[in-house]
Coordinates of C-alpha atoms in Angstrom, one line a residue:
Chain A
G1 CA -112.5 11.6 81.5
A2 CA -109.0 12.5 82.5
V3 CA -106.8 14.2 79.9
V4 CA -103.6 14.1 81.9
S5 CA -102.4 11.2 84.0
Q6 CA -99.6 11.9 86.6
H7 CA -97.9 9.2 88.6
P8 CA -97.1 8.6 91.4
S9 CA -99.6 10.6 93.4
R10 CA -97.6 10.3 96.6
V11 CA -94.0 9.4 97.2
I12 CA -91.8 9.3 100.3
C13 CA -88.0 8.9 99.7
K14 CA -84.8 9.1 101.6
S15 CA -82.6 12.1 101.4
G16 CA -80.0 11.7 98.6
T17 CA -82.1 9.4 96.4
S18 CA -83.8 10.3 93.1
V19 CA -87.5 10.3 92.3
K20 CA -89.1 10.2 88.9
I21 CA -92.5 11.6 88.2
E22 CA -94.4 10.8 85.0
C23 CA -96.9 13.0 83.2
R24 CA -98.9 11.5 80.4
S25 CA -101.2 13.1 77.9
L26 CA -104.1 10.8 77.3
D27 CA -106.2 12.7 74.8
F28 CA -103.9 14.5 72.4
Q29 CA -100.3 14.9 71.4
A30 CA -98.6 17.5 73.5
T31 CA -95.5 19.2 72.2
T32 CA -95.3 21.2 75.3
M33 CA -96.0 20.4 78.9
F34 CA -95.5 22.5 82.0
W35 CA -94.2 21.5 85.5
Y36 CA -95.3 23.5 88.5
R37 CA -94.3 23.3 92.2
Q38 CA -96.5 24.2 95.1
F39 CA -95.2 24.6 98.7
P40 CA -97.7 24.2 101.5
K41 CA -100.3 27.0 101.6
Q42 CA -98.7 28.7 98.7
S43 CA -99.5 29.2 95.0
L44 CA -98.4 27.2 92.0
M45 CA -95.1 28.3 90.6
L46 CA -93.9 27.4 87.1
M47 CA -90.7 25.4 87.3
A48 CA -90.0 24.6 83.7
T49 CA -91.5 24.1 80.2
S50 CA -91.0 20.7 78.8
N51 CA -90.6 20.6 75.0
E52 CA -90.9 17.4 73.0
G53 CA -87.6 16.4 71.4
S54 CA -85.6 19.3 72.8
K55 CA -84.3 20.7 76.0
A56 CA -86.6 22.0 78.7
T57 CA -86.7 25.7 79.5
Y58 CA -86.3 26.4 83.2
E59 CA -87.6 29.3 85.2
Q60 CA -85.1 31.5 87.0
G61 CA -83.9 30.0 90.2
V62 CA -84.8 26.4 89.3
E63 CA -81.7 24.1 89.1
K64 CA -81.8 22.2 85.8
D65 CA -79.3 19.7 87.0
K66 CA -81.4 18.9 90.0
F67 CA -84.8 18.8 88.2
L68 CA -84.2 16.8 85.1
I69 CA -87.0 16.9 82.5
N70 CA -87.3 14.5 79.7
H71 CA -90.0 14.8 77.0
A72 CA -89.1 12.0 74.7
S73 CA -92.6 11.5 73.1
L74 CA -95.7 13.5 72.4
T75 CA -97.5 11.9 75.2
L76 CA -95.0 11.6 78.0
S77 CA -92.9 14.0 80.1
T78 CA -90.9 13.0 83.1
L79 CA -89.5 15.1 86.0
T80 CA -86.7 13.5 88.0
V81 CA -85.7 15.1 91.3
T82 CA -82.1 14.1 91.7
S83 CA -80.4 13.8 95.1
A84 CA -83.5 14.9 96.8
H85 CA -83.3 16.8 100.1
P86 CA -86.0 17.7 102.6
E87 CA -86.3 21.2 101.2
D88 CA -87.5 19.5 97.9
S89 CA -90.6 18.2 99.7
S90 CA -93.4 19.8 97.8
F91 CA -96.4 19.2 95.6
Y92 CA -95.4 18.8 91.9
I93 CA -98.0 19.1 89.2
C94 CA -97.9 18.9 85.4
S95 CA -100.1 20.7 82.9
L96 CA -100.7 20.9 79.2
D97 CA -103.0 22.7 76.9
R98 CA -104.2 22.7 73.3
N99 CA -101.9 25.3 71.8
G100 CA -103.1 28.0 74.1
Q101 CA -106.7 27.6 73.5
G102 CA -109.2 27.3 76.4
E103 CA -108.8 25.2 79.4
A104 CA -105.4 24.2 80.7
F105 CA -105.4 20.5 81.8
F106 CA -103.6 19.4 85.0
G107 CA -102.4 16.1 86.2
Q108 CA -103.4 14.8 89.7
G109 CA -100.2 16.1 91.2
T110 CA -97.4 14.3 93.1
R111 CA -96.8 14.9 96.8
L112 CA -93.1 14.4 97.4
T113 CA -91.8 14.0 101.0
V114 CA -88.1 13.6 101.4
V115 CA -87.1 12.2 104.8
Chain B
A1 CA -94.3 42.5 89.8
Q2 CA -97.3 40.4 90.7
K3 CA -99.4 39.6 87.6
I4 CA -102.3 38.1 89.4
T5 CA -103.6 39.6 92.7
Q6 CA -106.0 37.9 94.9
T7 CA -106.5 40.1 97.9
Q8 CA -108.7 37.8 100.0
P9 CA -106.6 35.1 101.8
G10 CA -109.8 33.7 103.3
M11 CA -113.5 34.0 102.8
F12 CA -116.6 32.6 104.6
V13 CA -120.0 32.1 103.1
Q14 CA -123.1 30.5 104.4
E15 CA -124.6 27.6 102.5
K16 CA -126.9 28.7 99.6
E17 CA -125.6 32.2 99.6
A18 CA -123.6 33.7 96.8
V19 CA -119.9 34.7 97.2
T20 CA -117.5 36.8 95.0
L21 CA -113.8 36.0 95.0
D22 CA -111.7 38.9 93.8
C23 CA -109.0 38.8 91.1
T24 CA -107.1 41.6 89.4
Y25 CA -104.5 41.1 86.8
D26 CA -101.7 43.1 85.1
T27 CA -100.7 42.6 81.5
S28 CA -99.9 44.7 78.5
D29 CA -100.5 41.8 76.1
P30 CA -103.8 42.4 74.2
S31 CA -104.4 38.6 73.9
Y32 CA -104.7 36.7 77.2
G33 CA -106.9 34.3 79.0
L34 CA -108.1 34.3 82.5
F35 CA -108.9 31.1 84.5
W36 CA -110.3 30.1 87.8
Y37 CA -109.4 26.8 89.4
K38 CA -110.6 25.1 92.5
Q39 CA -108.1 23.1 94.6
P40 CA -109.5 20.8 97.3
S41 CA -107.3 19.4 100.0
S42 CA -106.4 16.4 97.7
G43 CA -104.4 18.9 95.6
E44 CA -106.0 18.3 92.2
M45 CA -106.7 21.4 90.1
I46 CA -110.3 21.5 89.0
F47 CA -111.1 23.8 86.1
L48 CA -114.0 26.1 86.8
I49 CA -114.2 28.8 84.1
Y50 CA -112.3 30.6 81.4
Q51 CA -112.5 34.1 79.9
G52 CA -110.7 35.2 76.8
S53 CA -109.6 38.8 76.5
Y54 CA -111.6 39.2 73.3
D55 CA -114.7 37.6 74.7
Q56 CA -117.6 40.1 74.7
Q57 CA -119.7 38.4 77.2
N58 CA -118.9 37.3 80.7
A59 CA -118.3 33.5 81.0
T60 CA -120.7 31.3 82.9
E61 CA -120.5 27.7 83.8
G62 CA -123.4 26.4 85.9
R63 CA -123.1 28.1 89.3
Y64 CA -119.9 29.9 88.4
S65 CA -119.8 33.1 86.6
L66 CA -116.9 35.4 85.8
N67 CA -117.4 39.2 86.2
F68 CA -114.9 40.4 83.6
Q69 CA -114.2 44.1 83.7
K70 CA -111.5 44.6 81.2
A71 CA -110.9 48.3 81.8
R72 CA -110.4 47.7 85.5
K73 CA -108.4 44.5 84.8
S74 CA -110.6 42.6 87.1
A75 CA -111.9 39.0 86.7
N76 CA -113.9 38.2 89.8
L77 CA -115.5 34.8 90.3
V78 CA -119.0 34.6 91.5
I79 CA -120.3 31.4 93.0
S80 CA -124.0 31.3 93.4
A81 CA -125.9 29.0 95.8
S82 CA -122.8 27.9 97.7
Q83 CA -122.6 24.3 98.7
L84 CA -120.5 22.7 101.5
G85 CA -118.5 21.0 98.8
D86 CA -117.4 24.3 97.5
S87 CA -115.0 24.7 100.5
A88 CA -111.5 24.7 98.9
M89 CA -108.7 27.0 97.7
Y90 CA -109.5 29.0 94.6
F91 CA -106.9 30.2 92.3
C92 CA -107.1 32.9 89.6
A93 CA -104.7 32.5 86.8
M94 CA -103.7 34.2 83.5
R95 CA -102.2 33.0 80.3
E96 CA -100.6 35.6 78.0
A97 CA -100.2 35.0 74.3
G98 CA -96.8 36.7 74.2
S99 CA -95.4 35.3 77.3
V100 CA -91.7 34.1 77.3
S101 CA -93.0 31.1 79.2
G102 CA -95.3 30.1 76.3
Y103 CA -98.8 29.0 77.3
A104 CA -97.9 28.5 81.0
L105 CA -100.3 30.0 83.6
N106 CA -99.4 32.6 86.1
F107 CA -101.3 32.0 89.4
G108 CA -102.5 34.3 92.1
K109 CA -101.9 33.4 95.8
G110 CA -105.3 31.9 96.1
T111 CA -108.4 32.4 98.3
S112 CA -109.4 29.9 100.9
L113 CA -113.2 29.6 100.9
L114 CA -115.1 28.0 103.7
V115 CA -118.8 27.3 103.3
T116 CA -120.7 27.0 106.6
P117 CA -124.0 25.3 107.2

């Protein structure tokens, strides 16, 4: 069964509004979750590492004030795209793993379209 | 510098034939893991196979096998007996134990595989 649940799977929003994406660990407590972004026909790029109970770590070039990450519990991380613009339209996907061992588990992904 | 290189943007294979998807990697970390994921048009990431840097034998999972050549830093995916449902994007990825990004994966650009009848 699914280890990671991500919602919503698809969202269309107006430019200037904010969108929240949830990533839940269903099978184990995850102190760390990862958020990736994938533009059409491109690879997955790490945006940030979400750490339970502390601030997220953002990759170079990712605006932390635009992409707010909250990891308030061991089973839930949220990514909020604030004041979304059309260039933020992308596929966002979360991931977690069991302390670096074996398979990395991915959510179903969220396809964001900003109009 | 690119850590994962997939040199084949697109590949064709006939149904029931075998196909090899290439992947080379670059790391100085002695402890790392190599992954292959399949991404159909729906976007979900489907785990196929994993190879640890200290694993002595090549990983196999059903029709998938990983040709791990450590000295060449190569981790090619072999799909045997291709099926129409295998048509998708395939990503090679690496996790380095000493990465500043923790256990995040570093992905290649992907290979689009099309299986023809």
